[in-house]
Tab-separated table of C-alpha atoms in Angstrom:
chain	number	residue	atom	x	y	z
A	1	MET	CA	28.462	-15.134	-43.023
A	2	PHE	CA	30.322	-18.405	-43.497
A	3	ILE	CA	30.321	-21.534	-41.356
A	4	HIS	CA	33.764	-23.118	-41.600
A	5	ASN	CA	33.410	-26.891	-41.845
A	6	ILE	CA	36.213	-27.647	-44.310
A	7	ASN	CA	38.071	-30.891	-43.615
A	8	PRO	CA	41.802	-30.067	-43.440
A	9	ILE	CA	42.645	-33.693	-44.317
A	10	ALA	CA	42.708	-34.266	-48.077
A	11	LEU	CA	43.422	-38.010	-47.892
A	12	GLN	CA	43.797	-40.505	-45.063
A	13	LEU	CA	45.548	-43.840	-45.505
A	14	GLY	CA	45.307	-45.631	-42.183
A	15	PRO	CA	47.337	-43.607	-39.655
A	16	LEU	CA	48.818	-41.467	-42.445
A	17	GLU	CA	47.097	-38.117	-42.975
A	18	ILE	CA	47.751	-36.049	-46.086
A	19	ARG	CA	46.576	-32.531	-45.331
A	20	TRP	CA	45.741	-29.690	-47.694
A	21	TYR	CA	48.318	-27.602	-45.816
A	22	GLY	CA	51.149	-29.953	-46.792
A	23	ILE	CA	49.915	-30.293	-50.378
A	24	ILE	CA	49.722	-26.528	-50.873
A	25	TYR	CA	53.122	-26.034	-49.248
A	26	ALA	CA	54.673	-28.637	-51.586
A	27	LEU	CA	52.995	-27.139	-54.664
A	28	GLY	CA	54.317	-23.713	-53.671
A	29	PHE	CA	57.888	-24.992	-53.656
A	30	LEU	CA	57.299	-26.790	-56.959
A	31	PHE	CA	56.008	-23.612	-58.586
A	32	ALA	CA	58.968	-21.607	-57.244
A	33	TYR	CA	61.381	-24.266	-58.498
A	34	TYR	CA	60.149	-24.113	-62.098
A	35	TYR	CA	59.825	-20.328	-62.002
A	36	VAL	CA	63.429	-19.908	-60.867
A	37	LYS	CA	64.696	-22.523	-63.317
A	38	HIS	CA	62.883	-20.855	-66.234
A	39	THR	CA	64.059	-17.360	-65.255
A	40	LEU	CA	67.697	-18.409	-64.870
A	41	ALA	CA	67.608	-20.162	-68.245
A	42	LYS	CA	66.126	-17.021	-69.794
A	43	LYS	CA	68.909	-14.918	-68.267
A	44	LYS	CA	71.465	-17.564	-69.323
A	45	ILE	CA	72.766	-17.930	-65.767
A	46	MET	CA	74.375	-21.250	-64.913
A	47	PHE	CA	73.166	-22.343	-61.482
A	48	ASP	CA	72.538	-25.648	-59.722
A	49	VAL	CA	68.825	-25.100	-59.088
A	50	ASP	CA	68.159	-28.638	-57.800
A	51	THR	CA	70.719	-28.561	-54.984
A	52	PHE	CA	69.863	-24.942	-54.243
A	53	PHE	CA	66.204	-25.762	-53.630
A	54	ILE	CA	67.029	-28.720	-51.434
A	55	SER	CA	69.136	-26.375	-49.282
A	56	VAL	CA	66.473	-23.646	-49.218
A	57	ILE	CA	63.633	-26.056	-48.402
A	58	LEU	CA	65.602	-27.493	-45.481
A	59	GLY	CA	66.553	-24.023	-44.253
A	60	ASN	CA	62.975	-22.817	-44.624
A	61	LEU	CA	61.415	-25.734	-42.753
A	62	ILE	CA	63.972	-25.671	-39.943
A	63	GLY	CA	63.735	-21.906	-39.493
A	64	ALA	CA	59.934	-21.858	-39.701
A	65	ARG	CA	59.562	-24.634	-37.156
A	66	LEU	CA	62.149	-23.256	-34.728
A	67	PHE	CA	60.447	-19.858	-34.674
A	68	GLU	CA	57.069	-21.538	-34.110
A	69	VAL	CA	58.473	-23.621	-31.258
A	70	PHE	CA	60.525	-20.947	-29.483
A	71	PHE	CA	58.586	-17.734	-30.165
A	72	TYR	CA	54.956	-18.790	-30.509
A	73	HIS	CA	54.137	-22.002	-28.619
A	74	PRO	CA	57.156	-23.048	-26.509
A	75	THR	CA	55.038	-24.375	-23.628
A	76	TYR	CA	53.036	-26.703	-25.864
A	77	TYR	CA	55.982	-28.066	-27.832
A	78	PHE	CA	58.222	-28.565	-24.819
A	79	ALA	CA	55.382	-30.532	-23.225
A	80	ASN	CA	54.837	-32.496	-26.480
A	81	PRO	CA	58.305	-32.804	-28.072
A	82	ALA	CA	57.137	-35.446	-30.564
A	83	GLU	CA	54.913	-32.768	-32.158
A	84	ILE	CA	57.909	-30.615	-33.075
A	85	ILE	CA	58.606	-32.681	-36.195
A	86	ALA	CA	54.915	-32.877	-37.253
A	87	VAL	CA	55.225	-29.996	-39.720
A	88	TRP	CA	52.477	-31.455	-41.943
A	89	LYS	CA	49.948	-30.448	-39.289
A	90	GLY	CA	50.810	-26.781	-39.709
A	91	GLY	CA	52.621	-24.487	-37.336
A	92	LEU	CA	55.277	-22.893	-39.529
A	93	SER	CA	56.326	-19.322	-38.838
A	94	PHE	CA	56.745	-17.235	-41.983
A	95	HIS	CA	59.431	-15.027	-40.472
A	96	GLY	CA	61.437	-18.034	-39.302
A	97	GLY	CA	61.063	-19.684	-42.686
A	98	LEU	CA	62.186	-16.499	-44.435
A	99	LEU	CA	65.282	-16.236	-42.243
A	100	GLY	CA	66.141	-19.935	-42.586
A	101	GLY	CA	65.601	-19.889	-46.340
A	102	PHE	CA	67.618	-16.696	-46.711
A	103	LEU	CA	70.573	-18.045	-44.738
A	104	ALA	CA	70.554	-21.265	-46.778
A	105	SER	CA	70.301	-19.247	-50.005
A	106	PHE	CA	73.087	-16.869	-48.967
A	107	TRP	CA	75.376	-19.769	-48.063
A	108	PHE	CA	74.674	-21.636	-51.305
A	109	CYS	CA	75.093	-18.550	-53.510
A	110	LYS	CA	78.405	-17.747	-51.829
A	111	LYS	CA	79.522	-21.319	-52.458
A	112	GLN	CA	78.458	-21.084	-56.123
A	113	LYS	CA	80.077	-17.620	-56.441
A	114	ILE	CA	76.894	-15.894	-57.598
A	115	SER	CA	75.302	-12.814	-56.055
A	116	TRP	CA	72.546	-13.707	-53.601
A	117	LYS	CA	70.766	-10.503	-54.648
A	118	ILE	CA	70.095	-11.879	-58.137
A	119	ILE	CA	68.579	-15.088	-56.786
A	120	ALA	CA	66.612	-13.233	-54.082
A	121	ASP	CA	65.045	-10.984	-56.727
A	122	ILE	CA	64.014	-13.983	-58.808
A	123	LEU	CA	62.495	-15.661	-55.748
A	124	ALA	CA	60.520	-12.594	-54.607
A	125	ILE	CA	57.534	-13.036	-56.947
A	126	PRO	CA	57.006	-16.814	-56.539
A	127	LEU	CA	57.518	-16.325	-52.792
A	128	ALA	CA	54.642	-13.846	-52.641
A	129	ILE	CA	52.414	-16.117	-54.745
A	130	GLY	CA	53.275	-19.171	-52.644
A	131	LEU	CA	52.486	-17.264	-49.456
A	132	GLY	CA	49.148	-16.256	-50.933
A	133	PHE	CA	48.171	-19.894	-51.344
A	134	GLY	CA	49.759	-20.728	-47.991
A	135	ARG	CA	47.326	-18.419	-46.185
A	136	ILE	CA	44.464	-20.180	-47.956
A	137	ALA	CA	45.852	-23.367	-46.392
A	138	ASN	CA	45.684	-21.645	-42.975
A	139	PHE	CA	42.042	-20.838	-43.703
A	140	ILE	CA	41.352	-24.480	-44.554
A	141	ASN	CA	42.998	-25.473	-41.266
A	142	GLY	CA	40.778	-22.992	-39.417
A	143	GLU	CA	43.755	-21.328	-37.734
A	144	LEU	CA	45.173	-17.817	-37.379
A	145	TYR	CA	41.710	-16.232	-37.525
A	146	GLY	CA	40.706	-12.755	-36.409
A	147	TYR	CA	38.606	-11.019	-33.806
A	148	PRO	CA	34.783	-11.109	-33.897
A	149	THR	CA	33.135	-9.070	-36.664
A	150	SER	CA	29.661	-8.268	-37.943
A	151	LEU	CA	30.855	-7.878	-41.521
A	152	PRO	CA	29.028	-10.095	-44.053
A	153	TRP	CA	32.159	-12.105	-44.858
A	154	GLY	CA	32.802	-13.088	-41.241
A	155	ALA	CA	33.506	-16.784	-40.677
A	156	ASP	CA	32.607	-19.102	-37.803
A	157	PHE	CA	35.599	-21.359	-37.161
A	158	GLY	CA	33.789	-23.628	-34.749
A	159	ASP	CA	33.241	-21.529	-31.644
A	160	GLY	CA	29.929	-20.008	-32.733
A	161	VAL	CA	31.494	-16.560	-33.246
A	162	PHE	CA	31.828	-14.911	-36.644
A	163	ARG	CA	35.362	-13.602	-37.047
A	164	HIS	CA	37.558	-11.744	-39.497
A	165	PRO	CA	38.983	-14.320	-41.945
A	166	THR	CA	42.402	-12.729	-41.568
A	167	GLN	CA	43.996	-15.670	-43.381
A	168	LEU	CA	42.184	-14.535	-46.552
A	169	TYR	CA	43.121	-10.898	-45.912
A	170	GLU	CA	46.750	-11.964	-45.840
A	171	SER	CA	46.276	-14.157	-48.891
A	172	LEU	CA	44.913	-11.197	-50.847
A	173	LYS	CA	47.783	-9.049	-49.547
A	174	ASN	CA	50.352	-11.530	-50.842
A	175	PHE	CA	48.743	-11.812	-54.273
A	176	LEU	CA	48.653	-8.006	-54.525
A	177	ILE	CA	52.332	-7.841	-53.573
A	178	ALA	CA	53.101	-10.392	-56.297
A	179	GLY	CA	51.227	-8.212	-58.790
A	180	ILE	CA	53.088	-5.067	-57.718
A	181	LEU	CA	56.465	-6.801	-57.915
A	182	THR	CA	55.648	-8.194	-61.355
A	183	ALA	CA	54.638	-4.739	-62.627
A	184	VAL	CA	57.724	-3.060	-61.151
A	185	ASN	CA	60.026	-5.759	-62.490
A	186	ALA	CA	58.542	-5.441	-65.992
A	187	ARG	CA	58.704	-1.655	-66.181
A	188	LYS	CA	61.894	-0.723	-64.390
A	189	LYS	CA	65.482	-1.910	-64.496
A	190	LEU	CA	66.328	-2.292	-60.841
A	191	SER	CA	69.596	-2.778	-59.051
A	192	PRO	CA	70.067	-6.381	-57.857
A	193	GLY	CA	68.381	-6.999	-54.524
A	194	ILE	CA	65.882	-4.121	-54.726
A	195	LEU	CA	62.932	-6.295	-55.774
A	196	PHE	CA	63.419	-8.582	-52.785
A	197	ILE	CA	63.792	-5.575	-50.473
A	198	LEU	CA	60.571	-4.135	-51.900
A	199	PHE	CA	58.879	-7.425	-51.048
A	200	MET	CA	60.143	-7.186	-47.471
A	201	ILE	CA	58.869	-3.637	-47.013
A	202	LEU	CA	55.453	-4.324	-48.564
A	203	TYR	CA	54.930	-7.592	-46.720
A	204	GLY	CA	56.099	-6.305	-43.358
A	205	SER	CA	54.152	-3.035	-43.426
A	206	VAL	CA	50.805	-4.484	-44.574
A	207	ARG	CA	50.988	-7.498	-42.294
A	208	PHE	CA	51.734	-5.211	-39.345
A	209	PHE	CA	48.287	-3.602	-39.735
A	210	ILE	CA	46.419	-6.835	-40.509
A	211	GLU	CA	47.733	-8.236	-37.230
A	212	PHE	CA	45.533	-5.740	-35.353
A	213	LEU	CA	42.508	-7.695	-36.637
A	214	LYS	CA	43.949	-11.123	-35.812
A	215	VAL	CA	43.767	-12.947	-32.507
A	216	PRO	CA	47.448	-12.933	-31.451
A	217	GLU	CA	49.228	-16.176	-30.690
A	218	THR	CA	51.685	-14.402	-28.392
A	219	MET	CA	52.183	-10.782	-27.321
A	220	PHE	CA	55.254	-8.754	-26.389
A	221	LEU	CA	55.169	-5.145	-25.150
A	222	GLY	CA	51.629	-4.597	-26.406
A	223	LEU	CA	52.161	-5.951	-29.922
A	224	ALA	CA	51.780	-9.404	-31.424
A	225	THR	CA	55.035	-11.287	-31.966
A	226	GLY	CA	54.366	-11.301	-35.707
A	227	GLN	CA	54.101	-7.501	-35.664
A	228	TRP	CA	57.559	-7.132	-34.154
A	229	PHE	CA	59.063	-9.417	-36.784
A	230	SER	CA	57.152	-7.554	-39.519
A	231	LEU	CA	58.488	-4.218	-38.254
A	232	LEU	CA	61.970	-5.700	-38.351
A	233	MET	CA	61.408	-6.631	-42.008
A	234	VAL	CA	60.464	-3.026	-42.827
A	235	VAL	CA	63.450	-1.598	-40.949
A	236	LEU	CA	65.869	-4.001	-42.647
A	237	GLY	CA	64.269	-3.232	-46.017
A	238	ILE	CA	64.649	0.524	-45.588
A	239	TYR	CA	68.222	0.038	-44.400
A	240	GLY	CA	68.905	-2.144	-47.437
A	241	ILE	CA	67.636	0.496	-49.861
A	242	HIS	CA	69.761	3.150	-48.123
A	243	LYS	CA	72.823	0.909	-48.301
A	244	PHE	CA	72.259	-0.002	-51.974
A	245	LYS	CA	71.883	3.659	-52.888
A	246	LYS	CA	75.252	4.362	-51.309
């Protein structure tokens, strides 16, 4: 059993708080940036990586925050509108960030006249790795935890109850997905877009089941909001494979 007493603030300079969540989030983007830049250079593809990442980061943050505000905690944020921009405190929806980042990526690729499928495939592996570390950041924050458990790795997040550390379950899931994608990418020559679709199916299906162990933020028709969005990922992924095969 683990007593969670980790300070989510890495450094405090007067009123300014630098949190582990923000640091990990920034490092994830930095890793993805260099991964994409190296891969494109290796493939000899000319692409404005710098401007692309600025667009994707903005799209990701806006989408992630809007989903958090409108689908997860609308009452709180409408009552505290100043908190909407405080993204460094956490509260970023993965599904919203994925949609926002995808739309920004699709728009930029269309503008640069390069297939979005190629870029999406390159992003799939660093995305999974970044999400793995992102869930560790959620664990540090002591948020998104699970239901009570008697398992030896249960964690007390401050309420005196030992719970499933579902943040770490999801972190492990994301690292495993990154490993699977890396192995598939190394062994098989795939059609453009398939690697990203495989990420969507793996992420959505495994997260759907992990959500049963997690205390839901919001519910809709008997399922957590995150489960509905995860199911949508799987459906879109299966549809994408069917369409690509055609």
